[in-house]
PDB file of C-alpha atoms in Angstrom:
ATOM      1  CA  MET U   1      27.820 -17.841 -28.442  1.00  0.00           C
ATOM      2  CA  THR U   2      24.573 -16.021 -29.344  1.00  0.00           C
ATOM      3  CA  ILE U   3      21.364 -16.827 -27.475  1.00  0.00           C
ATOM      4  CA  ASN U   4      18.036 -16.122 -29.254  1.00  0.00           C
ATOM      5  CA  ARG U   5      14.589 -15.814 -27.553  1.00  0.00           C
ATOM      6  CA  GLY U   6      11.337 -14.689 -29.151  1.00  0.00           C
ATOM      7  CA  PHE U   7       7.696 -15.276 -29.905  1.00  0.00           C
ATOM      8  CA  ASN U   8       5.173 -14.853 -32.764  1.00  0.00           C
ATOM      9  CA  LEU U   9       1.435 -14.213 -32.330  1.00  0.00           C
ATOM     10  CA  SER U  10      -1.148 -14.107 -35.020  1.00  0.00           C
ATOM     11  CA  ALA U  11      -4.905 -13.839 -34.539  1.00  0.00           C
ATOM     12  CA  SER U  12      -8.017 -12.790 -36.470  1.00  0.00           C
ATOM     13  CA  VAL U  13     -11.634 -12.114 -35.484  1.00  0.00           C
ATOM     14  CA  ILE U  14     -14.199 -12.151 -38.255  1.00  0.00           C
ATOM     15  CA  GLU U  15     -17.859 -11.181 -37.697  1.00  0.00           C
ATOM     16  CA  THR U  16     -20.611 -11.058 -40.277  1.00  0.00           C
ATOM     17  CA  GLU U  17     -23.597  -8.665 -39.909  1.00  0.00           C
ATOM     18  CA  THR U  18     -26.700  -8.827 -42.014  1.00  0.00           C
ATOM     19  CA  ASP U  19     -28.979  -5.858 -42.806  1.00  0.00           C
ATOM     20  CA  ILE U  20     -32.497  -6.788 -41.827  1.00  0.00           C
ATOM     21  CA  MET U  21     -34.084  -4.573 -44.434  1.00  0.00           C
ATOM     22  CA  THR U  22     -31.868  -5.395 -47.418  1.00  0.00           C
ATOM     23  CA  GLY U  23     -30.524  -8.725 -46.392  1.00  0.00           C
ATOM     24  CA  GLU U  24     -27.025  -7.601 -47.379  1.00  0.00           C
ATOM     25  CA  ALA U  25     -24.188  -9.191 -45.373  1.00  0.00           C
ATOM     26  CA  THR U  26     -21.179  -7.223 -44.187  1.00  0.00           C
ATOM     27  CA  SER U  27     -17.925  -8.804 -42.917  1.00  0.00           C
ATOM     28  CA  LEU U  28     -16.191  -7.126 -40.035  1.00  0.00           C
ATOM     29  CA  ALA U  29     -12.612  -8.276 -39.407  1.00  0.00           C
ATOM     30  CA  ASP U  30      -9.730  -7.588 -37.061  1.00  0.00           C
ATOM     31  CA  THR U  31      -6.336  -9.159 -37.834  1.00  0.00           C
ATOM     32  CA  TYR U  32      -3.297  -9.070 -35.531  1.00  0.00           C
ATOM     33  CA  ASP U  33       0.279 -10.153 -36.313  1.00  0.00           C
ATOM     34  CA  ILE U  34       2.935  -9.505 -33.648  1.00  0.00           C
ATOM     35  CA  PHE U  35       6.485 -10.811 -33.196  1.00  0.00           C
ATOM     36  CA  ALA U  36       9.518 -10.035 -31.010  1.00  0.00           C
ATOM     37  CA  ASN U  37      12.933 -11.589 -30.496  1.00  0.00           C
ATOM     38  CA  VAL U  38      15.980 -10.832 -28.391  1.00  0.00           C
ATOM     39  CA  SER U  39      19.586 -11.970 -29.081  1.00  0.00           C
ATOM     40  CA  THR U  40      22.460 -11.802 -26.614  1.00  0.00           C
ATOM     41  CA  GLY U  41      26.081 -13.010 -26.592  1.00  0.00           C
ATOM     42  CA  SER U  42      29.226 -12.678 -28.584  1.00  0.00           C
ATOM     43  CA  ILE U  43      29.347 -12.117 -32.349  1.00  0.00           C
ATOM     44  CA  GLU U  44      32.010 -13.815 -34.455  1.00  0.00           C
ATOM     45  CA  GLY U  45      33.340 -11.587 -37.271  1.00  0.00           C
ATOM     46  CA  SER U  46      35.229 -12.461 -40.405  1.00  0.00           C
ATOM     47  CA  THR U  47      36.977  -9.020 -40.513  1.00  0.00           C
ATOM     48  CA  ASP U  48      38.824  -6.763 -38.098  1.00  0.00           C
ATOM     49  CA  GLU U  49      36.914  -3.784 -39.385  1.00  0.00           C
ATOM     50  CA  LEU U  50      33.790  -2.562 -37.543  1.00  0.00           C
ATOM     51  CA  ALA U  51      30.668  -1.424 -39.267  1.00  0.00           C
ATOM     52  CA  LEU U  52      26.900  -1.055 -38.510  1.00  0.00           C
ATOM     53  CA  ALA U  53      24.209  -1.350 -41.132  1.00  0.00           C
ATOM     54  CA  LEU U  54      20.686   0.080 -40.704  1.00  0.00           C
ATOM     55  CA  ASN U  55      17.792  -0.640 -43.059  1.00  0.00           C
ATOM     56  CA  ALA U  56      14.153   0.296 -42.941  1.00  0.00           C
ATOM     57  CA  ASP U  57      11.081   0.608 -45.170  1.00  0.00           C
ATOM     58  CA  ALA U  58       7.683   1.998 -44.393  1.00  0.00           C
ATOM     59  CA  THR U  59       4.878   1.938 -46.971  1.00  0.00           C
ATOM     60  CA  ALA U  60       1.180   2.802 -46.665  1.00  0.00           C
ATOM     61  CA  VAL U  61      -1.393   2.559 -49.420  1.00  0.00           C
ATOM     62  CA  GLY U  62      -4.827   4.242 -49.242  1.00  0.00           C
ATOM     63  CA  ASP U  63      -6.722   7.504 -49.291  1.00  0.00           C
ATOM     64  CA  ASP U  64      -5.091   8.877 -46.107  1.00  0.00           C
ATOM     65  CA  THR U  65      -1.653   7.533 -45.381  1.00  0.00           C
ATOM     66  CA  VAL U  66       1.444   8.269 -43.260  1.00  0.00           C
ATOM     67  CA  ALA U  67       4.891   6.790 -43.328  1.00  0.00           C
ATOM     68  CA  ALA U  68       7.354   7.592 -40.546  1.00  0.00           C
ATOM     69  CA  LEU U  69      10.969   6.713 -39.831  1.00  0.00           C
ATOM     70  CA  SER U  70      13.406   7.504 -37.077  1.00  0.00           C
ATOM     71  CA  ALA U  71      16.953   6.197 -37.007  1.00  0.00           C
ATOM     72  CA  GLU U  72      20.050   6.836 -34.843  1.00  0.00           C
ATOM     73  CA  GLY U  73      23.368   5.160 -34.731  1.00  0.00           C
ATOM     74  CA  SER U  74      26.880   5.614 -33.428  1.00  0.00           C
ATOM     75  CA  LEU U  75      30.154   3.793 -33.807  1.00  0.00           C
ATOM     76  CA  THR U  76      33.226   4.406 -31.527  1.00  0.00           C
ATOM     77  CA  THR U  77      36.679   2.880 -31.723  1.00  0.00           C
ATOM     78  CA  SER U  78      39.574   3.638 -29.283  1.00  0.00           C
ATOM     79  CA  ALA U  79      42.599   1.961 -27.821  1.00  0.00           C
ATOM     80  CA  THR U  80      40.553   0.376 -25.071  1.00  0.00           C
ATOM     81  CA  THR U  81      37.060  -0.229 -26.448  1.00  0.00           C
ATOM     82  CA  ASN U  82      35.071  -0.647 -29.667  1.00  0.00           C
ATOM     83  CA  SER U  83      31.376  -0.113 -29.455  1.00  0.00           C
ATOM     84  CA  ALA U  84      28.394   0.139 -31.796  1.00  0.00           C
ATOM     85  CA  GLN U  85      24.810   1.058 -31.050  1.00  0.00           C
ATOM     86  CA  GLY U  86      21.926   1.664 -33.340  1.00  0.00           C
ATOM     87  CA  SER U  87      18.149   2.012 -33.203  1.00  0.00           C
ATOM     88  CA  ILE U  88      15.578   2.351 -35.969  1.00  0.00           C
ATOM     89  CA  THR U  89      11.758   2.536 -35.966  1.00  0.00           C
ATOM     90  CA  ALA U  90       9.574   2.459 -38.994  1.00  0.00           C
ATOM     91  CA  SER U  91       5.813   3.056 -38.924  1.00  0.00           C
ATOM     92  CA  ALA U  92       3.046   3.033 -41.588  1.00  0.00           C
ATOM     93  CA  ALA U  93      -0.661   3.684 -41.265  1.00  0.00           C
ATOM     94  CA  SER U  94      -3.484   3.876 -43.765  1.00  0.00           C
ATOM     95  CA  THR U  95      -7.226   4.395 -43.928  1.00  0.00           C
ATOM     96  CA  SER U  96      -9.484   3.836 -46.970  1.00  0.00           C
ATOM     97  CA  PRO U  97     -13.146   3.310 -47.786  1.00  0.00           C
ATOM     98  CA  ASP U  98     -11.997   0.328 -49.848  1.00  0.00           C
ATOM     99  CA  GLN U  99      -8.771  -1.511 -49.069  1.00  0.00           C
ATOM    100  CA  ALA U 100      -5.965  -0.095 -46.899  1.00  0.00           C
ATOM    101  CA  TYR U 101      -2.450  -1.485 -46.729  1.00  0.00           C
ATOM    102  CA  ALA U 102       0.468  -0.790 -44.336  1.00  0.00           C
ATOM    103  CA  SER U 103       3.885  -2.418 -44.021  1.00  0.00           C
ATOM    104  CA  ALA U 104       6.942  -1.536 -42.004  1.00  0.00           C
ATOM    105  CA  THR U 105      10.304  -3.372 -41.745  1.00  0.00           C
ATOM    106  CA  SER U 106      13.592  -2.598 -40.053  1.00  0.00           C
ATOM    107  CA  SER U 107      16.962  -4.207 -39.296  1.00  0.00           C
ATOM    108  CA  THR U 108      20.275  -3.510 -37.573  1.00  0.00           C
ATOM    109  CA  ASP U 109      23.285  -5.642 -38.511  1.00  0.00           C
ATOM    110  CA  LEU U 110      26.837  -5.606 -37.146  1.00  0.00           C
ATOM    111  CA  ILE U 111      29.731  -6.197 -39.578  1.00  0.00           C
ATOM    112  CA  GLY U 112      32.711  -7.477 -37.583  1.00  0.00           C
ATOM    113  CA  GLY U 113      32.861  -9.165 -34.208  1.00  0.00           C
ATOM    114  CA  ALA U 114      31.973  -8.166 -30.714  1.00  0.00           C
ATOM    115  CA  GLU U 115      32.599  -9.734 -27.281  1.00  0.00           C
ATOM    116  CA  TYR U 116      29.223  -8.631 -25.917  1.00  0.00           C
ATOM    117  CA  SER U 117      26.056  -7.766 -27.775  1.00  0.00           C
ATOM    118  CA  VAL U 118      22.294  -7.430 -27.308  1.00  0.00           C
ATOM    119  CA  SER U 119      19.756  -6.873 -29.999  1.00  0.00           C
ATOM    120  CA  LEU U 120      15.973  -6.484 -30.071  1.00  0.00           C
ATOM    121  CA  ASN U 121      13.526  -6.820 -32.995  1.00  0.00           C
ATOM    122  CA  TYR U 122       9.824  -6.113 -32.663  1.00  0.00           C
ATOM    123  CA  GLY U 123       7.081  -5.827 -35.250  1.00  0.00           C
ATOM    124  CA  SER U 124       3.304  -5.566 -35.323  1.00  0.00           C
ATOM    125  CA  THR U 125       0.580  -5.288 -38.044  1.00  0.00           C
ATOM    126  CA  LEU U 126      -3.026  -4.557 -37.272  1.00  0.00           C
ATOM    127  CA  VAL U 127      -5.884  -4.474 -39.766  1.00  0.00           C
ATOM    128  CA  ASN U 128      -9.421  -3.406 -39.036  1.00  0.00           C
ATOM    129  CA  GLN U 129     -12.304  -3.639 -41.455  1.00  0.00           C
ATOM    130  CA  ASP U 130     -15.793  -2.290 -40.699  1.00  0.00           C
ATOM    131  CA  GLU U 131     -18.705  -0.514 -42.385  1.00  0.00           C
ATOM    132  CA  ALA U 132     -16.641   2.644 -42.854  1.00  0.00           C
ATOM    133  CA  GLY U 133     -13.783   0.946 -44.685  1.00  0.00           C
ATOM    134  CA  THR U 134     -10.442  -0.424 -43.751  1.00  0.00           C
ATOM    135  CA  SER U 135      -7.598   0.822 -41.580  1.00  0.00           C
ATOM    136  CA  ALA U 136      -4.153  -0.677 -41.242  1.00  0.00           C
ATOM    137  CA  THR U 137      -1.144   0.037 -39.089  1.00  0.00           C
ATOM    138  CA  SER U 138       2.306  -1.505 -39.088  1.00  0.00           C
ATOM    139  CA  THR U 139       5.326  -0.807 -36.802  1.00  0.00           C
ATOM    140  CA  SER U 140       8.883  -2.294 -36.795  1.00  0.00           C
ATOM    141  CA  THR U 141      11.651  -1.489 -34.293  1.00  0.00           C
ATOM    142  CA  SER U 142      15.200  -2.832 -34.327  1.00  0.00           C
ATOM    143  CA  SER U 143      18.000  -1.926 -31.906  1.00  0.00           C
ATOM    144  CA  MET U 144      21.480  -3.267 -31.220  1.00  0.00           C
ATOM    145  CA  PHE U 145      24.370  -2.610 -28.784  1.00  0.00           C
ATOM    146  CA  ALA U 146      27.760  -4.288 -29.278  1.00  0.00           C
ATOM    147  CA  LEU U 147      30.899  -3.904 -27.223  1.00  0.00           C
ATOM    148  CA  THR U 148      34.538  -5.177 -27.339  1.00  0.00           C
ATOM    149  CA  VAL U 149      37.071  -4.385 -24.601  1.00  0.00           C
ATOM    150  CA  GLU U 150      40.638  -4.394 -25.779  1.00  0.00           C
ATOM    151  CA  GLU U 151      43.556  -5.488 -23.643  1.00  0.00           C
ATOM    152  CA  PRO U 152      44.581  -2.421 -21.632  1.00  0.00           C
ATOM    153  CA  THR U 153      48.063  -0.903 -21.826  1.00  0.00           C
ATOM    154  CA  PHE U 154      49.635   0.975 -18.928  1.00  0.00           C
ATOM    155  CA  SER U 155      52.273   3.699 -18.846  1.00  0.00           C
ATOM    156  CA  THR U 156      54.050   5.351 -15.955  1.00  0.00           C
ATOM    157  CA  VAL U 157      53.523   9.130 -15.377  1.00  0.00           C
ATOM    158  CA  ALA U 158      55.457  11.078 -12.742  1.00  0.00           C
ATOM    159  CA  VAL U 159      53.148  12.688 -10.200  1.00  0.00           C
ATOM    160  CA  GLU U 160      54.877  16.052 -10.566  1.00  0.00           C
ATOM    161  CA  ASP U 161      53.884  16.071 -14.274  1.00  0.00           C
ATOM    162  CA  LEU U 162      50.180  16.002 -13.450  1.00  0.00           C
ATOM    163  CA  GLN U 163      48.427  19.344 -13.584  1.00  0.00           C
ATOM    164  CA  ILE U 164      45.862  18.969 -10.775  1.00  0.00           C
ATOM    165  CA  PRO U 165      44.053  22.066  -9.506  1.00  0.00           C
ATOM    166  CA  ILE U 166      44.140  22.717  -5.758  1.00  0.00           C
ATOM    167  CA  ALA U 167      41.118  24.325  -4.162  1.00  0.00           C
ATOM    168  CA  GLU U 168      41.605  27.339  -2.091  1.00  0.00           C
ATOM    169  CA  SER U 169      40.570  27.145   1.595  1.00  0.00           C
ATOM    170  CA  SER U 170      40.455  29.517   4.488  1.00  0.00           C
ATOM    171  CA  GLY U 171      42.389  27.235   6.769  1.00  0.00           C
ATOM    172  CA  GLY U 172      46.042  26.225   6.875  1.00  0.00           C
ATOM    173  CA  PRO U 173      47.898  24.041   4.398  1.00  0.00           C
ATOM    174  CA  GLU U 174      46.776  20.957   6.206  1.00  0.00           C
ATOM    175  CA  GLU U 175      43.177  21.740   5.199  1.00  0.00           C
ATOM    176  CA  ASP U 176      43.996  22.006   1.482  1.00  0.00           C
ATOM    177  CA  MET U 177      42.633  19.176  -0.592  1.00  0.00           C
ATOM    178  CA  LEU U 178      42.958  17.980  -4.201  1.00  0.00           C
ATOM    179  CA  VAL U 179      39.853  18.693  -6.221  1.00  0.00           C
ATOM    180  CA  LEU U 180      39.098  17.112  -9.611  1.00  0.00           C
ATOM    181  CA  GLU U 181      36.182  18.709 -11.362  1.00  0.00           C
ATOM    182  CA  ALA U 182      34.179  17.004 -14.115  1.00  0.00           C
ATOM    183  CA  SER U 183      31.526  18.603 -16.229  1.00  0.00           C
ATOM    184  CA  THR U 184      28.720  16.719 -18.001  1.00  0.00           C
ATOM    185  CA  ALA U 185      26.702  17.713 -20.966  1.00  0.00           C
ATOM    186  CA  SER U 186      23.376  16.166 -21.997  1.00  0.00           C
ATOM    187  CA  VAL U 187      21.784  16.119 -25.340  1.00  0.00           C
ATOM    188  CA  ASP U 188      18.020  15.666 -25.612  1.00  0.00           C
ATOM    189  CA  GLY U 189      17.729  13.248 -28.495  1.00  0.00           C
ATOM    190  CA  SER U 190      14.024  12.636 -28.118  1.00  0.00           C
ATOM    191  CA  CYS U 191      11.815  12.887 -31.147  1.00  0.00           C
ATOM    192  CA  ASP U 192       8.136  13.503 -30.933  1.00  0.00           C
ATOM    193  CA  PHE U 193       7.370  12.550 -34.513  1.00  0.00           C
ATOM    194  CA  SER U 194       5.906   9.257 -33.293  1.00  0.00           C
ATOM    195  CA  GLU U 195       3.314  11.239 -31.371  1.00  0.00           C
ATOM    196  CA  ASP U 196       2.305  12.908 -34.591  1.00  0.00           C
ATOM    197  CA  CYS U 197       1.738   9.494 -36.140  1.00  0.00           C
ATOM    198  CA  GLU U 198      -0.713   8.681 -33.347  1.00  0.00           C
ATOM    199  CA  ASP U 199      -2.778  11.794 -34.001  1.00  0.00           C
ATOM    200  CA  ASP U 200      -5.491  11.946 -36.682  1.00  0.00           C
ATOM    201  CA  TRP U 201      -4.139  12.839 -40.077  1.00  0.00           C
ATOM    202  CA  ASP U 202      -5.624  13.938 -43.341  1.00  0.00           C
ATOM    203  CA  GLY U 203      -3.824  13.353 -46.649  1.00  0.00           C
ATOM    204  CA  ASN U 204      -0.619  11.576 -47.462  1.00  0.00           C
ATOM    205  CA  ILE U 205       2.356  12.277 -45.265  1.00  0.00           C
ATOM    206  CA  ALA U 206       6.007  11.116 -44.988  1.00  0.00           C
ATOM    207  CA  ILE U 207       8.152  11.977 -41.942  1.00  0.00           C
ATOM    208  CA  PHE U 208      11.776  10.998 -41.244  1.00  0.00           C
ATOM    209  CA  GLU U 209      14.591  11.784 -38.857  1.00  0.00           C
ATOM    210  CA  THR U 210      18.257  10.419 -38.737  1.00  0.00           C
ATOM    211  CA  ASP U 211      21.195  10.900 -36.480  1.00  0.00           C
ATOM    212  CA  LEU U 212      24.332   8.951 -37.504  1.00  0.00           C
ATOM    213  CA  THR U 213      27.896   9.442 -36.083  1.00  0.00           C
ATOM    214  CA  VAL U 214      31.265   7.687 -36.131  1.00  0.00           C
ATOM    215  CA  TYR U 215      34.017   8.464 -33.695  1.00  0.00           C
ATOM    216  CA  ALA U 216      37.178   6.916 -35.051  1.00  0.00           C
ATOM    217  CA  GLN U 217      40.588   7.846 -36.659  1.00  0.00           C
ATOM    218  CA  ASP U 218      39.168   6.562 -40.021  1.00  0.00           C
ATOM    219  CA  SER U 219      35.429   7.087 -40.249  1.00  0.00           C
ATOM    220  CA  TYR U 220      32.713   6.633 -42.885  1.00  0.00           C
ATOM    221  CA  VAL U 221      29.040   7.267 -42.969  1.00  0.00           C
ATOM    222  CA  ALA U 222      26.736   6.643 -45.967  1.00  0.00           C
ATOM    223  CA  LEU U 223      22.991   7.288 -45.993  1.00  0.00           C
ATOM    224  CA  ASP U 224      20.506   6.593 -48.807  1.00  0.00           C
ATOM    225  CA  LEU U 225      16.955   7.770 -48.052  1.00  0.00           C
ATOM    226  CA  TYR U 226      13.976   8.027 -50.344  1.00  0.00           C
ATOM    227  CA  ALA U 227      10.636   9.488 -49.315  1.00  0.00           C
ATOM    228  CA  PHE U 228       7.696  10.262 -51.546  1.00  0.00           C
ATOM    229  CA  THR U 229       3.895  10.615 -51.398  1.00  0.00           C
ATOM    230  CA  VAL U 230       1.111  10.530 -54.025  1.00  0.00           C
ATOM    231  CA  GLU U 231      -2.164  12.253 -53.223  1.00  0.00           C
ATOM    232  CA  ASP U 232      -4.932   9.857 -52.215  1.00  0.00           C
ATOM    233  CA  GLN U 233      -2.701   6.864 -52.938  1.00  0.00           C
ATOM    234  CA  ILE U 234       0.573   6.213 -51.073  1.00  0.00           C
ATOM    235  CA  SER U 235       3.216   7.287 -48.550  1.00  0.00           C
ATOM    236  CA  SER U 236       6.567   5.586 -48.659  1.00  0.00           C
ATOM    237  CA  ILE U 237      10.024   5.863 -47.034  1.00  0.00           C
ATOM    238  CA  ASN U 238      13.074   3.661 -47.732  1.00  0.00           C
ATOM    239  CA  MET U 239      16.361   4.060 -45.849  1.00  0.00           C
ATOM    240  CA  SER U 240      19.767   2.312 -45.953  1.00  0.00           C
ATOM    241  CA  ALA U 241      22.746   3.457 -43.933  1.00  0.00           C
ATOM    242  CA  LEU U 242      26.256   2.262 -43.208  1.00  0.00           C
ATOM    243  CA  LEU U 243      28.545   3.390 -40.400  1.00  0.00           C
ATOM    244  CA  ALA U 244      32.177   2.160 -40.628  1.00  0.00           C
ATOM    245  CA  ALA U 245      35.402   2.609 -38.723  1.00  0.00           C
ATOM    246  CA  GLY U 246      38.812   1.603 -40.064  1.00  0.00           C
TER     247      GLY U 246
END
């Protein structure tokens, strides 16, 4: 059974200022729209196949705009476990002397079932209007982790068939010990493109990064990504990806 928890928050502050000399009124407005939800539990699937779908869109309209997208996903199937994990973040920001617009959406969806899962969706849109013009920012983040543990199977292996290294020692045979060595490798998957989005920018920019992998006997990865900018008008990125294991 899946358990859902979340919240939605919307607020706006509007202030009107009047020029004493001209009598002209100017409206200053701040608008906030924030939501988040978390889902946990098992997922019932109508197929034995396992797949993960990632979708996102970031669009900013104005004189100076930036659209950014970062996505990573992996799918693993083995005799003992099936797992899927994905994360995607889309961001859009715009400034304009007239009207600015920014919108970002993202989603992660599991195709197939899972015994255990947790997913998070978060989004925020902020709009500020003052004497200089309008600025708008929008961010959307979706992430998912799903795991199924298969019934284990056991087989008997003779001890003499195991190739186990024995460490050398300066003492007698009674001081010898069995040593199993394991090496670990770490990969720095961090991306600092989000920091670029927080800096001041000039012009119309589109930034994206993806990392998609399937570990399975039968694997499939498909990615459709479109990014374009128009000077003094728009920045946009649209992405759709599918990871599948047979």
